[in-house]
PDB file of N, CA and C in Angstrom:
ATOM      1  N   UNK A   1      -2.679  13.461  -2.840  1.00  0.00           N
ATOM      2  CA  UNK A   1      -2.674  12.175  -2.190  1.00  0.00           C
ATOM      3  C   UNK A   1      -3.863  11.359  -2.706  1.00  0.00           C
ATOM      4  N   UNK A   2      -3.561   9.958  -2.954  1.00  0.00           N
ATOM      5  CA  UNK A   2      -4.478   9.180  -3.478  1.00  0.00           C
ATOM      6  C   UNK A   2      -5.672   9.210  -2.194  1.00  0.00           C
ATOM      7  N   UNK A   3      -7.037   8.757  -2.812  1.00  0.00           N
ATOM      8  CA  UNK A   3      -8.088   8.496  -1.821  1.00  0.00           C
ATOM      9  C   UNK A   3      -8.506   7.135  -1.972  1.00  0.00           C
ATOM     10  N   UNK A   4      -9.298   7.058  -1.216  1.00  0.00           N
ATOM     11  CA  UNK A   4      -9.671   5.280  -0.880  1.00  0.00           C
ATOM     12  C   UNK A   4     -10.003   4.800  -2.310  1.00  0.00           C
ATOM     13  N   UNK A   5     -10.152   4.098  -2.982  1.00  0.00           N
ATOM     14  CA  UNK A   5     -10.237   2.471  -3.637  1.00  0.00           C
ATOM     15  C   UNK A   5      -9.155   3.455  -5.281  1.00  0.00           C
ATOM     16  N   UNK A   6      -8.602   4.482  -5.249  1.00  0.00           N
ATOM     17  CA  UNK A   6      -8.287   5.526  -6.029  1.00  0.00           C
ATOM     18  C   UNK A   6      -7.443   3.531  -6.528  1.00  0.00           C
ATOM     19  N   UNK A   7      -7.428   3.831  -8.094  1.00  0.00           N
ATOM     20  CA  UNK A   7      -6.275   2.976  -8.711  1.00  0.00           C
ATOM     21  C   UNK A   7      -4.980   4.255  -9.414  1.00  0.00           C
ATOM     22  N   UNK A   8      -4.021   3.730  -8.368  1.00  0.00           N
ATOM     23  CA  UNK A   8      -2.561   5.003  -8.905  1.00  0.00           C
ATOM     24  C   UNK A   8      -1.896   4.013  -9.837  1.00  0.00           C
ATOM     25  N   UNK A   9      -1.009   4.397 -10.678  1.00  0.00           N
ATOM     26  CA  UNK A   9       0.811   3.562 -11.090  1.00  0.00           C
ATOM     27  C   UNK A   9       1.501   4.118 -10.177  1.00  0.00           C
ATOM     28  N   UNK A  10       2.486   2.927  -9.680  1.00  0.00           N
ATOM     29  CA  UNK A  10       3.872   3.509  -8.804  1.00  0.00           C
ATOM     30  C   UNK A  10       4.630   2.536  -9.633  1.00  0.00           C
ATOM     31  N   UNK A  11       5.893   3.102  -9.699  1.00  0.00           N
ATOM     32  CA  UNK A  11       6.993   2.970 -10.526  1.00  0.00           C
ATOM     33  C   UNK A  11       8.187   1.915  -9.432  1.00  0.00           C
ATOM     34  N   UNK A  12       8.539   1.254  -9.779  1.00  0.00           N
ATOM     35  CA  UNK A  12       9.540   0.233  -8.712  1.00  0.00           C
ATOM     36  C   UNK A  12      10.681   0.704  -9.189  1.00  0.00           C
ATOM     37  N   UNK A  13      11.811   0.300  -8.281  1.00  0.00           N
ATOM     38  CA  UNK A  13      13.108   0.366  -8.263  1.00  0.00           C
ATOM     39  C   UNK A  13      13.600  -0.015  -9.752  1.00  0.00           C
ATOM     40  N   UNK A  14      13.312  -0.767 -10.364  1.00  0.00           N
ATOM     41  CA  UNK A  14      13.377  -1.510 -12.075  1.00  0.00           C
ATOM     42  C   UNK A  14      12.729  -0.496 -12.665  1.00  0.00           C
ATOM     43  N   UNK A  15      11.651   0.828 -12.513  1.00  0.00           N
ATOM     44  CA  UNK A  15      11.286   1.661 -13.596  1.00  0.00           C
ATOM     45  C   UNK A  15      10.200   0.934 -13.932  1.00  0.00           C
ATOM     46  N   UNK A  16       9.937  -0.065 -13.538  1.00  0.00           N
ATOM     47  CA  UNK A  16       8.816  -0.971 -14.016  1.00  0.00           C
ATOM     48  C   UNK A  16       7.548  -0.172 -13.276  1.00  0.00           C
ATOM     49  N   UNK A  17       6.176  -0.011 -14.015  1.00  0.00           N
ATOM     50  CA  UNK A  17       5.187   0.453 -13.769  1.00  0.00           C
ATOM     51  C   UNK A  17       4.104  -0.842 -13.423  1.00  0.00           C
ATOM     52  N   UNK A  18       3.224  -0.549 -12.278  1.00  0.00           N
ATOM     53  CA  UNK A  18       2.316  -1.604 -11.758  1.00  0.00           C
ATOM     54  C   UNK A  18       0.883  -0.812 -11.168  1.00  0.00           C
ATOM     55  N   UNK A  19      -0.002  -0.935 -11.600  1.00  0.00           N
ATOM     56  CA  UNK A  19      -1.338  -0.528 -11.341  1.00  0.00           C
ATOM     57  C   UNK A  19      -1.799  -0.530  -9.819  1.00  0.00           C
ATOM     58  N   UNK A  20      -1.909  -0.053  -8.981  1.00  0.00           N
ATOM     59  CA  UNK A  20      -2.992  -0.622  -7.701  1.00  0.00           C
ATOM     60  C   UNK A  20      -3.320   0.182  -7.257  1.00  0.00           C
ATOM     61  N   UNK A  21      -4.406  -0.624  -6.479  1.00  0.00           N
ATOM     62  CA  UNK A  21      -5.460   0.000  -5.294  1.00  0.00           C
ATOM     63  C   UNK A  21      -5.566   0.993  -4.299  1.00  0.00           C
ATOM     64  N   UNK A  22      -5.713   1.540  -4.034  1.00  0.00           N
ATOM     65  CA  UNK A  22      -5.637   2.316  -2.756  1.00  0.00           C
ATOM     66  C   UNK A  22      -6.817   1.750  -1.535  1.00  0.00           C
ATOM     67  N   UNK A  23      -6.580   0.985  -0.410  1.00  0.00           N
ATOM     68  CA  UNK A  23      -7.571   0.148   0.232  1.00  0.00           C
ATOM     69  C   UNK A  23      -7.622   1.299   1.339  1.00  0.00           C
ATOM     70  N   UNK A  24      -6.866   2.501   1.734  1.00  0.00           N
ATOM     71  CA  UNK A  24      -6.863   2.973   2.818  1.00  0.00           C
ATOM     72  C   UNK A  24      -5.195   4.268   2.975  1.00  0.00           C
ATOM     73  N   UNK A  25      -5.679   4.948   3.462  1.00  0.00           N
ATOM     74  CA  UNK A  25      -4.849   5.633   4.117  1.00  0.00           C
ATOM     75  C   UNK A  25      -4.650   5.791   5.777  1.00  0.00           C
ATOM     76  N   UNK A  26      -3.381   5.815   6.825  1.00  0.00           N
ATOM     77  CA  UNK A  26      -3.477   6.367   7.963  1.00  0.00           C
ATOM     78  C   UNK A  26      -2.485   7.085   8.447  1.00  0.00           C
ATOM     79  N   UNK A  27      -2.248   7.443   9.685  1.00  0.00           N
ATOM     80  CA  UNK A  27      -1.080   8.170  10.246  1.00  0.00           C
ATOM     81  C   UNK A  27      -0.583   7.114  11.581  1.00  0.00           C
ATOM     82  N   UNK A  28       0.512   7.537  11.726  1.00  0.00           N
ATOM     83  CA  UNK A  28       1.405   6.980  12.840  1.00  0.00           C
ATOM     84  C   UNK A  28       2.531   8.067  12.676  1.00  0.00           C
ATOM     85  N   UNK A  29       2.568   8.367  14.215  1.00  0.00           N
ATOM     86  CA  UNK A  29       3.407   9.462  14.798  1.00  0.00           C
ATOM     87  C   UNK A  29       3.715  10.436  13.715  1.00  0.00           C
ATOM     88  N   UNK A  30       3.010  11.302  13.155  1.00  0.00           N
ATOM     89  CA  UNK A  30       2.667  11.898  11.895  1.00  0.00           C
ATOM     90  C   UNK A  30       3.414  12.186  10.476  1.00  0.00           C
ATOM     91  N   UNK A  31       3.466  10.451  10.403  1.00  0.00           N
ATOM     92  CA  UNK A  31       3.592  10.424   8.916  1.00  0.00           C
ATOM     93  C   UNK A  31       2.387   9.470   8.127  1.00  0.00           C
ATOM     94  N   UNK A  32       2.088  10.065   6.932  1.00  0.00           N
ATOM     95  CA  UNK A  32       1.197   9.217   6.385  1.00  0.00           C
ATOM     96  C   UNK A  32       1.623   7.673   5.676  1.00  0.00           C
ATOM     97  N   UNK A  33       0.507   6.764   5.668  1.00  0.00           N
ATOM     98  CA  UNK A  33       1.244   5.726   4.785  1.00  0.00           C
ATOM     99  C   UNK A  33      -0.263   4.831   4.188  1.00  0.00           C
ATOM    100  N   UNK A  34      -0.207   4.164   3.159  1.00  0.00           N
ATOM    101  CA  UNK A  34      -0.951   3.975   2.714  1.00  0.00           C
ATOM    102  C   UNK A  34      -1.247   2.479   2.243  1.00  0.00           C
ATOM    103  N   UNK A  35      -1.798   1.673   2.301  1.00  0.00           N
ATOM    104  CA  UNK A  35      -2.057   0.530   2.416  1.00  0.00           C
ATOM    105  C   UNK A  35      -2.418  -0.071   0.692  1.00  0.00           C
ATOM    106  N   UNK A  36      -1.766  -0.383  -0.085  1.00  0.00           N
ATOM    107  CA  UNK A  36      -2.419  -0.788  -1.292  1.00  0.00           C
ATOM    108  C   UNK A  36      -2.072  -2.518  -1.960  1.00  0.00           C
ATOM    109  N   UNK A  37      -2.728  -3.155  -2.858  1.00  0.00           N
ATOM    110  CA  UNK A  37      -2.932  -4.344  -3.126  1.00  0.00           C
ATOM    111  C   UNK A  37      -2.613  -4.237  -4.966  1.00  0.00           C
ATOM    112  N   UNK A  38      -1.644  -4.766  -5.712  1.00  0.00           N
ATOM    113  CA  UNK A  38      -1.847  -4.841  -7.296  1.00  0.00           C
ATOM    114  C   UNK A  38      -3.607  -5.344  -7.507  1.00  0.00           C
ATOM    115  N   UNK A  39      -3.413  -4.574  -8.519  1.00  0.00           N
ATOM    116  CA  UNK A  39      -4.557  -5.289  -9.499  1.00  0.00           C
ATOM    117  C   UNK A  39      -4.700  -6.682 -10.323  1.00  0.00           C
ATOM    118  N   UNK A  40      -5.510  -7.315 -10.236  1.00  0.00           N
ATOM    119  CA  UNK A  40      -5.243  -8.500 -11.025  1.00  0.00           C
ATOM    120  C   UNK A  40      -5.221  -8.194 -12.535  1.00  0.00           C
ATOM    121  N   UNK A  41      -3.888  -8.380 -12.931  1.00  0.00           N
ATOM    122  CA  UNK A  41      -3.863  -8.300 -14.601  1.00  0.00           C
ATOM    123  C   UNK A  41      -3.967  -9.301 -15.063  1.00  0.00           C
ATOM    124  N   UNK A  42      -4.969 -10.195 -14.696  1.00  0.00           N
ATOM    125  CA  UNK A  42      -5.564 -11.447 -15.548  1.00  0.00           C
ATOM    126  C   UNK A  42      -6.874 -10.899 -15.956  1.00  0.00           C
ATOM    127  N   UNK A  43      -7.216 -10.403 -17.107  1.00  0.00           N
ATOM    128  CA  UNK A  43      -8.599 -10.014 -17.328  1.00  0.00           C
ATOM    129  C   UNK A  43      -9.707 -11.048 -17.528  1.00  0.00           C
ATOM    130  N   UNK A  44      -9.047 -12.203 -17.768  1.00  0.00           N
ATOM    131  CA  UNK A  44     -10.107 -13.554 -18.042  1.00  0.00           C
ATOM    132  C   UNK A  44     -10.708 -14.023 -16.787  1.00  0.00           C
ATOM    133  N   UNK A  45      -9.900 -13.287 -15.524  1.00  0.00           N
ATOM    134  CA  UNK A  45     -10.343 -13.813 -14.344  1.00  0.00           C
ATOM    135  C   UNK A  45     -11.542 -13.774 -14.088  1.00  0.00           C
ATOM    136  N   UNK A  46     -12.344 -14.687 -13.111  1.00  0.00           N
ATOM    137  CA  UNK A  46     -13.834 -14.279 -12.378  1.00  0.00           C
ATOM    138  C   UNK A  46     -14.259 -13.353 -11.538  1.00  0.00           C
ATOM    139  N   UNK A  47     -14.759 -12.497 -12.146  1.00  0.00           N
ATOM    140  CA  UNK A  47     -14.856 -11.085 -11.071  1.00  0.00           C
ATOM    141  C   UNK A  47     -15.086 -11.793  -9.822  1.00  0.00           C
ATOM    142  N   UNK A  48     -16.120 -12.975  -9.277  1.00  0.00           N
ATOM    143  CA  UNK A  48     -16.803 -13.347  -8.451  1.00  0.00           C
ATOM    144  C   UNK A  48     -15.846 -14.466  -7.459  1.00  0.00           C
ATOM    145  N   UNK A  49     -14.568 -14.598  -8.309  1.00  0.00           N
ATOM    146  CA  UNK A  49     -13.683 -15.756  -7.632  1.00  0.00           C
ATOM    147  C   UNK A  49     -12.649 -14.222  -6.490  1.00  0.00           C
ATOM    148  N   UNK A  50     -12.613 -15.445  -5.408  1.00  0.00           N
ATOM    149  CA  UNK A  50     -11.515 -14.597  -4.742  1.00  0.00           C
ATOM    150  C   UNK A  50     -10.627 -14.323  -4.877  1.00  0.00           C
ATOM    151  N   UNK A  51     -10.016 -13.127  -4.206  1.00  0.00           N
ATOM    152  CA  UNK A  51      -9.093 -12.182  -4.860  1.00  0.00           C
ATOM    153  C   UNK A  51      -7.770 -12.708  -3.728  1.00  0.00           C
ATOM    154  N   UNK A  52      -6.363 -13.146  -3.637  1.00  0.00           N
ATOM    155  CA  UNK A  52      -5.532 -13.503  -2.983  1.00  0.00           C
ATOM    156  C   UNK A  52      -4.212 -13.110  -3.104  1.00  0.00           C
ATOM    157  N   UNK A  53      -4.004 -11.066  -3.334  1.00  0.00           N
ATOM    158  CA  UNK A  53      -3.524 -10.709  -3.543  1.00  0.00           C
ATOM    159  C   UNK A  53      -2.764 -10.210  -2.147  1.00  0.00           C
ATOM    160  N   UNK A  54      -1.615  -9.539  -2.030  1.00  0.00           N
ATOM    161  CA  UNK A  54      -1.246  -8.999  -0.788  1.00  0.00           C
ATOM    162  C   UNK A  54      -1.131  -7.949  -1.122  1.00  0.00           C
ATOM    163  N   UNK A  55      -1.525  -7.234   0.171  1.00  0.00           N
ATOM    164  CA  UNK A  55      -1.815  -5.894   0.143  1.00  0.00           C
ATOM    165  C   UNK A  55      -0.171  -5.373   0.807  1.00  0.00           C
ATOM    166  N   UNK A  56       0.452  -4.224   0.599  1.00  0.00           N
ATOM    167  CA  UNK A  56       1.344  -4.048   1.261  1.00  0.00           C
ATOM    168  C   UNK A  56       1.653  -2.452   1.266  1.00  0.00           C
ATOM    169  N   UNK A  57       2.494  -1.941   1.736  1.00  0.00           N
ATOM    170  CA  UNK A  57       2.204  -0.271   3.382  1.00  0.00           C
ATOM    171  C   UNK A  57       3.589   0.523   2.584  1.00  0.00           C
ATOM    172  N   UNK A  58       3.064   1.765   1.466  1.00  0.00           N
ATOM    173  CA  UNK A  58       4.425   2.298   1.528  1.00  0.00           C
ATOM    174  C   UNK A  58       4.049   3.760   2.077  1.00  0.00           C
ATOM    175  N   UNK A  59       5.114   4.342   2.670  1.00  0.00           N
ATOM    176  CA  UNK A  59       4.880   5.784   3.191  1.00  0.00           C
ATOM    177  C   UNK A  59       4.830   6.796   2.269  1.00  0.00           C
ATOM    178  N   UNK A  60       4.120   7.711   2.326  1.00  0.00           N
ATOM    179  CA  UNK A  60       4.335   9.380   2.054  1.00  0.00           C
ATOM    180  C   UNK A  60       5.551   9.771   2.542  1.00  0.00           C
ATOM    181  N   UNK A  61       6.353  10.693   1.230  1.00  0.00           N
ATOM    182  CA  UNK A  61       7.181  11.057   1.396  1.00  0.00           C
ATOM    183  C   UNK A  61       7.178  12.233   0.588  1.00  0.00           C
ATOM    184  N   UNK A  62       8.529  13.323   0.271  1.00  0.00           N
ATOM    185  CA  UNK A  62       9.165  14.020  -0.642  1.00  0.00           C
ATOM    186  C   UNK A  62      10.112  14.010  -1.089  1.00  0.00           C
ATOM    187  N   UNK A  63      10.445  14.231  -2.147  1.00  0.00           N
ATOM    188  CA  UNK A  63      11.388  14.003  -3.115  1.00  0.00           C
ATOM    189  C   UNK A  63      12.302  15.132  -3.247  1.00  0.00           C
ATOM    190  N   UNK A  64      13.498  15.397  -3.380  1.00  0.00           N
ATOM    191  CA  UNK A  64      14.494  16.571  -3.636  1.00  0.00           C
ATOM    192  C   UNK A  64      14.314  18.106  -4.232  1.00  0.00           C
ATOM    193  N   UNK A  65      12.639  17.614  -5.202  1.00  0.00           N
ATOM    194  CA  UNK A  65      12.372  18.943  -5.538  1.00  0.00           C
ATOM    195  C   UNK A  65      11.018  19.530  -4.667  1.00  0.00           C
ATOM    196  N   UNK A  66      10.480  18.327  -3.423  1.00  0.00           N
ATOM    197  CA  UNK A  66       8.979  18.605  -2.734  1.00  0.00           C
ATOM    198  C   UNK A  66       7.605  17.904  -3.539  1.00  0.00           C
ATOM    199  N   UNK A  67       8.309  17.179  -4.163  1.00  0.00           N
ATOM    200  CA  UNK A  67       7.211  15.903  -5.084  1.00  0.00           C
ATOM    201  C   UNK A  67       6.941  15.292  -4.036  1.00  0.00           C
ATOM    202  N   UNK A  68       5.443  14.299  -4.060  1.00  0.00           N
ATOM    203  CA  UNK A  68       5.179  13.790  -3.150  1.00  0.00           C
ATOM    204  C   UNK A  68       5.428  12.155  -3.596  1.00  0.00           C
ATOM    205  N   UNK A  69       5.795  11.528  -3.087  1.00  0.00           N
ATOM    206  CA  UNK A  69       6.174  10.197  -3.454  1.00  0.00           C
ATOM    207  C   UNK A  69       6.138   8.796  -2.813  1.00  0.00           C
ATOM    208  N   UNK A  70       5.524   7.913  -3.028  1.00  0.00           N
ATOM    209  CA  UNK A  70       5.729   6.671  -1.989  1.00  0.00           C
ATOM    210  C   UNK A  70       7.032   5.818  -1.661  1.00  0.00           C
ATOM    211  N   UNK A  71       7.581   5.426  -0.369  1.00  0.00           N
ATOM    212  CA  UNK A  71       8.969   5.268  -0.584  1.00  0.00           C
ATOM    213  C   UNK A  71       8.129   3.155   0.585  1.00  0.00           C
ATOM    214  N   UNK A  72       9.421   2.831   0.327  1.00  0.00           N
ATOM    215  CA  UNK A  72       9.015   1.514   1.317  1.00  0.00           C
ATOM    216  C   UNK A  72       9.529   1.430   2.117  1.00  0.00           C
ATOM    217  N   UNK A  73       8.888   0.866   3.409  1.00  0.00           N
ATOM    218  CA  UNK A  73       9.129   1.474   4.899  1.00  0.00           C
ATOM    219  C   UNK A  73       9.881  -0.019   4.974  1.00  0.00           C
ATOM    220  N   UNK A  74      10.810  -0.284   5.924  1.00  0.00           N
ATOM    221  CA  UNK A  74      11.807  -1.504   6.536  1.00  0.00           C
ATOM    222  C   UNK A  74      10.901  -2.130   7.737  1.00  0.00           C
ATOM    223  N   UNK A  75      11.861  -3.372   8.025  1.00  0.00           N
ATOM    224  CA  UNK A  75      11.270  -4.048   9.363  1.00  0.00           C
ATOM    225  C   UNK A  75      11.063  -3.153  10.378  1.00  0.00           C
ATOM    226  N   UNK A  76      11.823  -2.332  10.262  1.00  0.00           N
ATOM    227  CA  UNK A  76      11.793  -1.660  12.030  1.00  0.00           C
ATOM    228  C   UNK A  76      10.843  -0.798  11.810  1.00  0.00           C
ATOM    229  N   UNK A  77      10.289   0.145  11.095  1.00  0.00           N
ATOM    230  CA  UNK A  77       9.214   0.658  10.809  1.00  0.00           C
ATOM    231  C   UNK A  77       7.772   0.366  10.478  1.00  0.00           C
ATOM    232  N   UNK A  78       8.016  -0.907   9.959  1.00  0.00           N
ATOM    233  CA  UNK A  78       6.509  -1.937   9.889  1.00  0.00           C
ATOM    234  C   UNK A  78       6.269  -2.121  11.331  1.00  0.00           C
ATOM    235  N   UNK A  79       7.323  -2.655  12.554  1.00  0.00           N
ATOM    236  CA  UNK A  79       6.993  -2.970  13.367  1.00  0.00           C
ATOM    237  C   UNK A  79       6.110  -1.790  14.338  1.00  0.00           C
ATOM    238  N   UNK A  80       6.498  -0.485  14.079  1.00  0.00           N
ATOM    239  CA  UNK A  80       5.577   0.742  14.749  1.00  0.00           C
ATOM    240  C   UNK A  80       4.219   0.381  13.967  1.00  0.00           C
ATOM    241  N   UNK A  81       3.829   0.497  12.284  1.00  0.00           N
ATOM    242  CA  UNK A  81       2.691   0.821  12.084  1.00  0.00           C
ATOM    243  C   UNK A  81       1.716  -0.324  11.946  1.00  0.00           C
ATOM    244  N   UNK A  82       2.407  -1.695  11.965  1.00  0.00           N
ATOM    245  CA  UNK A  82       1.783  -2.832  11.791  1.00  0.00           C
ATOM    246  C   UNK A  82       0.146  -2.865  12.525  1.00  0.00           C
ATOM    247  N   UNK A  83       0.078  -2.734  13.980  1.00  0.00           N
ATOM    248  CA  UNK A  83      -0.878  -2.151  14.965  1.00  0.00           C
ATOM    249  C   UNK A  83      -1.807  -1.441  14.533  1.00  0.00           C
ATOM    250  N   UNK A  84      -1.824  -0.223  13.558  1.00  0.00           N
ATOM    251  CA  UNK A  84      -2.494   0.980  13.428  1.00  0.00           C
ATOM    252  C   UNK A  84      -3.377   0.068  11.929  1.00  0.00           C
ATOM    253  N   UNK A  85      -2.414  -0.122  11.691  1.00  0.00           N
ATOM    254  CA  UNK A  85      -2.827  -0.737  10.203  1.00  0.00           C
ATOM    255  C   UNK A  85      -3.783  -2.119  10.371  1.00  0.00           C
ATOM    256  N   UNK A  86      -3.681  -3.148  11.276  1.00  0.00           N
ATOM    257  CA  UNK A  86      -4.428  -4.032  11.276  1.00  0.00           C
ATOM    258  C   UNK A  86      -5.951  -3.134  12.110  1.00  0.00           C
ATOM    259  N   UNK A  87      -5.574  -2.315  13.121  1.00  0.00           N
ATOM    260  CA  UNK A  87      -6.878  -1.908  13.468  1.00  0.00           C
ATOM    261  C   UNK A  87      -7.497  -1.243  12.814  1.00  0.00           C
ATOM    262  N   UNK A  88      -7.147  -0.518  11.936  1.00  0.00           N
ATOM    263  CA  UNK A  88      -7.991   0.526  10.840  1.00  0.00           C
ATOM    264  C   UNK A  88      -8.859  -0.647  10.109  1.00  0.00           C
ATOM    265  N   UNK A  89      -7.896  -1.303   9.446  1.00  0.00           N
ATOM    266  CA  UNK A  89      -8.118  -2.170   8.624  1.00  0.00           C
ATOM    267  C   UNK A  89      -8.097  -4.307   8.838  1.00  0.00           C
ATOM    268  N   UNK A  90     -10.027  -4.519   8.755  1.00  0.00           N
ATOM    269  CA  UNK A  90      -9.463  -5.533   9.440  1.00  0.00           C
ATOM    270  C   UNK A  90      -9.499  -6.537   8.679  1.00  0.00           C
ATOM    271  N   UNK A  91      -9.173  -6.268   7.336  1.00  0.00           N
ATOM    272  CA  UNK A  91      -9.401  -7.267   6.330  1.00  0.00           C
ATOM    273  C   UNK A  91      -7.699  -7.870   6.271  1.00  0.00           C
ATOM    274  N   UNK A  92      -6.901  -6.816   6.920  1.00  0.00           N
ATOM    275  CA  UNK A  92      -5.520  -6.938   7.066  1.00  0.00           C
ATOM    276  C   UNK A  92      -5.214  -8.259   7.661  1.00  0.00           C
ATOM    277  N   UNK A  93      -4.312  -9.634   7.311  1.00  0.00           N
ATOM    278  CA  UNK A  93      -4.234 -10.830   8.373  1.00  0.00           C
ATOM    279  C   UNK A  93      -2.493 -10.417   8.136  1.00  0.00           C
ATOM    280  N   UNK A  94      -1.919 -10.385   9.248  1.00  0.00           N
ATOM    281  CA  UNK A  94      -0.681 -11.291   9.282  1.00  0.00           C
ATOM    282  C   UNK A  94      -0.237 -12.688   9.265  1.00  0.00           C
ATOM    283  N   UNK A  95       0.506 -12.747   8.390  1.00  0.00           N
ATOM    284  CA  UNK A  95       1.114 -14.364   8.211  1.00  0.00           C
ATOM    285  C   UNK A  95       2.034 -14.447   9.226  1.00  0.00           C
TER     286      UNK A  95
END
């Protein structure tokens, strides 16, 4: 399992590969899920300019052979961990 600011690749539905963050891990009713933000792949950017990326919550899971894998949680499931996740984390805003 990734650890805090860890940079993983997760692979999207397209096979497409994307770099990010790890801002946090937590639990809700005991499953894990993990809070992460892309990386800015603008390298010309200003380290010092703000960053206005969205951060967004996929769960721990397993895969058919016991791989561990991130899957993306739906409305009805955001709506349980939304709570846990803004209080852990309070850099978290809802729109």
């Amino acid at each position: 399992m990734p650890e805090l600011d860890d940079i993983i690749t997760i692979v999207d539905e397209e096979g497409a590969e994307h770099d990010v963050v790890v801002f946090g891990v937590f639990d809700v009713e005991g499953k894990k899920y993990a809070v992460l933000a892309p990386l800015d792949e603008d390298e010309e950017a200003d380290p010092d300019e703000e960053c206005e990326s969205e951060a967004f919550i996929l769960r721990f899971d397993a895969d058919e052979e016991g791989n561990e894998v991130m899957v993306e949680i739906d409305d009805e499931e955001w709506e349980k961990v939304k709570d846990k996740c803004m209080e852990e984390f309070d850099f978290f805003v809802e729109e």
